Amino acid sequence: MRLRDSNINKLDQDVFDALIIGGGINGAVSAAALSGKSARVALIDQRDFAGFTSQQSSNLAWGGIKYLESNDFGLVWGLCKSRNHLMENYPSRVKEIRFYSTIEKGFRFPPRFIWLGTWLYWFFGRGFTQTPRWLPRRTVNAEEPVIRTDNFYGGFEYSDAYLHDNDARFVFQFIRSAMDRGCIAANYVESLGARRENGIWITRARDGMSGREFEIRSKVLINAAGPFVDEHNQKTGEKTAHRHVFSKGIHLIVPQITKSHRVLTFFADDGRLFFVIPMGVRTCVGTTDTRTESPFSEVTEEDRLFVLDNINKRLNLKKPLTREDIIAERCGVRPLVVGTGNGKGNERDWLQMSRKHEIDISNETAHISIFGGKLTDCVNVGNEVAGYVSAMGIRLDNPDYKWYGEPHRSVYDEYMQQAKQMNLDGYTSPDAIEQLSQRLWRRYDRQALELLADIREDPRQAEILIKGTDYLRCEIRLAKQQEMITKLDDFLRRRSKIALVVRKEDIRRAEGLMEACEILFEDQAQTKFDEYFAEHAA
Ligand SMILES: Cc1cc2nc3c(=O)[nH]c(=O)nc-3n(C[C@H](O)[C@H](O)[C@H](O)COP(=O)(O)OP(=O)(O)OC[C@H]3O[C@@H](n4cnc5c(N)ncnc54)[C@H](O)[C@@H]3O)c2cc1C
């Protein structure tokens, strides 16, 4: 039986210690922390895991240099610590990257002032990264000729970190590790609301694929529904001290702008930081920050023009970027926290306080709501939630278990030894930007050992299955067994980033895609293929 069916059948069989609503980053880390510490946990998401906000980020693990401007030193101090912690614990997934910034004449601060700010930021980052570097015009011209320097006023380089794969894969890896520790997780299962009876939460759930409704029982209910936290609390009658307001942000993915593997940063016409982020053989450009009322958002023509205009103004491109260069788009809302009494959230909330996470608890009803947050701060969220659940009287048999981080170095050494013996890197595709051994380790860590065994048994497993991508036959097999691919979009957009870097029409024509569908969906392959292209027709 497929993993999802088997998990759904278990959801109404037990009283769980905790049920988590939402499999974005906040729900995923809560599940990984609690199941790692031995709680009996279930998690459901109405969409795919990371299928809402957590697939729309800038893919950065960063200390928030821009919050220095609003004097929110506490926030930057904390985020820098979280960033360093992620880099230490995920050496292959969260990596240091240089940010290359130029300041134009007329900017609101003199460059030397900002230069001092980068040193302050480095100090807040406990000197964990490379030191900042001042950039005279001739250095910028020599190192990044793609940057226009005709209106140049000053430049500097500093470090932060980025998620090497996409954000959604990073989130899924927490879901996977939670499932490895006994969590019963299922995607496309919606909570219709919950009631409390005799000290137990009873959540009414609907399987989005079959339409079947059932009930899930838990001692604690954790609302990690991201932009829908308030809506879900209304359904359960929970009152909280905080609530969300939304800021919309978009990114456009375009052909590679520079091969340097730096993030180019500029201040856009509206004064906000604006990034050109490397994404393998592509470049991701953005973002915007527009206040909005609804959690549902889409890229408008105005958004596209804003991003394209800003980038064209600041880069020396042979041909300005146009709509035709856009390979894929990302759009989401940041769920930002404000106090419940705060009207629409005042400007101070908007710029500063709202960028933190807040966790509201009700010991009386054993209910937890997670507001705001960032991918960067995810380990803290997981630990805090586990602490609150324990304080509610749930016994955690393994309270000190370290539930996050890549496996011990010895597992990596063993993997690399085996990879070397079988000359795994000899299978690396000529177009790949990194060796196969590195890519498989980063995506699967200890499961990569299983892939090596598959390839040893049958070298065809190391063949690229979907032409124009890096994905091997054995990876698709593993995805089928372990990654709960329910729709083709789950694989193309979130477990992999194919849909972000390959144009839709090229995906449709890609040799091997139908064979991948047959592995993933067996007799439903054609239906799932058609469903994907019908949903992504535009
Ligand atoms: C444009 C943009 C750029 C960003 N850049 C960065 C960055 O570079 N670095 C960083 O650290 N952070 C960044 N962020 C912030 C970060 O992405 C978000 O704060 C984070 O992803 C929110 O995660 P979440 O788990 O709270 O919400 P979500 O990811 O939205 O997860 C909530 C989940 O709950 C599910 N759900 C909702 N209602 C129900 C229900 N009734 N039943 C079942 N499931 C339900 C949804 O389907 C969803 O999957 C960015 C955000 C945006 C929008």
PDB file of N, CA, C and O in Angstrom, residues 4 11 39 43 47 63 103 136 149 172 210 259 264 357 372-373 390 408 463 471 522-523:
ATOM      1  N   ARG A   4       0.994   7.191   1.620  1.00  0.00           N
ATOM      2  CA  ARG A   4      -0.079   8.118   2.011  1.00  0.00           C
ATOM      3  C   ARG A   4      -1.319   7.368   2.469  1.00  0.00           C
ATOM      4  O   ARG A   4      -1.901   7.682   3.509  1.00  0.00           O
ATOM      5  N   LEU A  11      -4.735   7.515  10.776  1.00  0.00           N
ATOM      6  CA  LEU A  11      -5.037   8.784  11.443  1.00  0.00           C
ATOM      7  C   LEU A  11      -6.233   8.698  12.393  1.00  0.00           C
ATOM      8  O   LEU A  11      -6.283   9.423  13.386  1.00  0.00           O
ATOM      9  N   ALA A  39       7.267  11.905  21.179  1.00  0.00           N
ATOM     10  CA  ALA A  39       5.813  12.084  21.268  1.00  0.00           C
ATOM     11  C   ALA A  39       5.148  11.349  20.106  1.00  0.00           C
ATOM     12  O   ALA A  39       5.769  11.135  19.061  1.00  0.00           O
ATOM     13  N   LEU A  43       0.393  14.776  11.539  1.00  0.00           N
ATOM     14  CA  LEU A  43       0.427  16.076  10.841  1.00  0.00           C
ATOM     15  C   LEU A  43      -0.392  15.955   9.568  1.00  0.00           C
ATOM     16  O   LEU A  43      -0.262  14.960   8.839  1.00  0.00           O
ATOM     17  N   ARG A  47      -2.881  21.004   1.538  1.00  0.00           N
ATOM     18  CA  ARG A  47      -2.227  20.956   0.227  1.00  0.00           C
ATOM     19  C   ARG A  47      -1.085  19.965   0.325  1.00  0.00           C
ATOM     20  O   ARG A  47      -1.076  19.100   1.180  1.00  0.00           O
ATOM     21  N   GLY A  63      20.435  36.758   8.591  1.00  0.00           N
ATOM     22  CA  GLY A  63      20.313  37.431   9.881  1.00  0.00           C
ATOM     23  C   GLY A  63      19.481  38.701   9.817  1.00  0.00           C
ATOM     24  O   GLY A  63      19.238  39.320  10.847  1.00  0.00           O
ATOM     25  N   ILE A 103      25.713  50.868  -3.950  1.00  0.00           N
ATOM     26  CA  ILE A 103      24.858  51.978  -3.532  1.00  0.00           C
ATOM     27  C   ILE A 103      24.917  53.045  -4.614  1.00  0.00           C
ATOM     28  O   ILE A 103      25.999  53.392  -5.088  1.00  0.00           O
ATOM     29  N   PRO A 136      35.648  49.230  -4.298  1.00  0.00           N
ATOM     30  CA  PRO A 136      35.763  50.412  -5.150  1.00  0.00           C
ATOM     31  C   PRO A 136      35.181  50.117  -6.535  1.00  0.00           C
ATOM     32  O   PRO A 136      35.034  48.946  -6.910  1.00  0.00           O
ATOM     33  N   THR A 149      27.797  50.778 -13.172  1.00  0.00           N
ATOM     34  CA  THR A 149      28.430  51.610 -12.141  1.00  0.00           C
ATOM     35  C   THR A 149      28.412  53.096 -12.519  1.00  0.00           C
ATOM     36  O   THR A 149      29.095  53.890 -11.896  1.00  0.00           O
ATOM     37  N   PHE A 172      10.477  19.584   3.403  1.00  0.00           N
ATOM     38  CA  PHE A 172      10.103  18.174   3.311  1.00  0.00           C
ATOM     39  C   PHE A 172      11.080  17.298   4.097  1.00  0.00           C
ATOM     40  O   PHE A 172      10.692  16.283   4.681  1.00  0.00           O
ATOM     41  N   SER A 210      -9.885  11.602  -1.977  1.00  0.00           N
ATOM     42  CA  SER A 210     -11.045  10.704  -2.056  1.00  0.00           C
ATOM     43  C   SER A 210     -12.328  11.386  -1.603  1.00  0.00           C
ATOM     44  O   SER A 210     -13.421  10.890  -1.866  1.00  0.00           O
ATOM     45  N   LYS A 259      27.642  34.169 -13.579  1.00  0.00           N
ATOM     46  CA  LYS A 259      28.082  32.840 -13.157  1.00  0.00           C
ATOM     47  C   LYS A 259      28.825  32.901 -11.820  1.00  0.00           C
ATOM     48  O   LYS A 259      29.339  31.909 -11.342  1.00  0.00           O
ATOM     49  N   LEU A 264      23.589  39.404  -5.884  1.00  0.00           N
ATOM     50  CA  LEU A 264      23.770  40.835  -6.125  1.00  0.00           C
ATOM     51  C   LEU A 264      22.624  41.547  -5.419  1.00  0.00           C
ATOM     52  O   LEU A 264      21.462  41.148  -5.564  1.00  0.00           O
ATOM     53  N   HIS A 357       8.683  35.505  15.228  1.00  0.00           N
ATOM     54  CA  HIS A 357       7.571  34.572  15.419  1.00  0.00           C
ATOM     55  C   HIS A 357       7.043  34.718  16.844  1.00  0.00           C
ATOM     56  O   HIS A 357       7.760  35.170  17.733  1.00  0.00           O
ATOM     57  N   GLY A 372       3.769  33.871  12.366  1.00  0.00           N
ATOM     58  CA  GLY A 372       4.959  34.466  11.753  1.00  0.00           C
ATOM     59  C   GLY A 372       6.079  33.449  11.595  1.00  0.00           C
ATOM     60  O   GLY A 372       5.847  32.275  11.345  1.00  0.00           O
ATOM     61  N   GLY A 373       7.287  33.932  11.762  1.00  0.00           N
ATOM     62  CA  GLY A 373       8.444  33.033  11.687  1.00  0.00           C
ATOM     63  C   GLY A 373       9.130  33.089  10.341  1.00  0.00           C
ATOM     64  O   GLY A 373       8.637  33.693   9.388  1.00  0.00           O
ATOM     65  N   SER A 390       5.524  19.691  26.264  1.00  0.00           N
ATOM     66  CA  SER A 390       5.955  18.998  27.479  1.00  0.00           C
ATOM     67  C   SER A 390       5.331  19.675  28.708  1.00  0.00           C
ATOM     68  O   SER A 390       4.828  18.994  29.619  1.00  0.00           O
ATOM     69  N   HIS A 408      25.748  12.260  11.392  1.00  0.00           N
ATOM     70  CA  HIS A 408      27.112  12.367  11.912  1.00  0.00           C
ATOM     71  C   HIS A 408      28.130  12.239  10.773  1.00  0.00           C
ATOM     72  O   HIS A 408      27.897  11.547   9.784  1.00  0.00           O
ATOM     73  N   GLU A 463      21.044   6.378 -14.639  1.00  0.00           N
ATOM     74  CA  GLU A 463      20.751   7.154 -15.858  1.00  0.00           C
ATOM     75  C   GLU A 463      19.804   8.302 -15.535  1.00  0.00           C
ATOM     76  O   GLU A 463      18.914   8.152 -14.686  1.00  0.00           O
ATOM     77  N   TYR A 471      17.747  14.496 -12.732  1.00  0.00           N
ATOM     78  CA  TYR A 471      17.170  13.446 -11.876  1.00  0.00           C
ATOM     79  C   TYR A 471      17.342  12.041 -12.441  1.00  0.00           C
ATOM     80  O   TYR A 471      17.033  11.781 -13.596  1.00  0.00           O
ATOM     81  N   GLU A 522       2.005   4.709 -11.403  1.00  0.00           N
ATOM     82  CA  GLU A 522       1.594   3.430 -12.004  1.00  0.00           C
ATOM     83  C   GLU A 522       0.456   3.647 -13.004  1.00  0.00           C
ATOM     84  O   GLU A 522       0.607   4.451 -13.910  1.00  0.00           O
ATOM     85  N   ASP A 523      -0.723   2.981 -12.768  1.00  0.00           N
ATOM     86  CA  ASP A 523      -1.766   3.043 -13.795  1.00  0.00           C
ATOM     87  C   ASP A 523      -2.443   4.420 -13.872  1.00  0.00           C
ATOM     88  O   ASP A 523      -3.259   4.666 -14.756  1.00  0.00           O
TER      89      ASP A 523
END
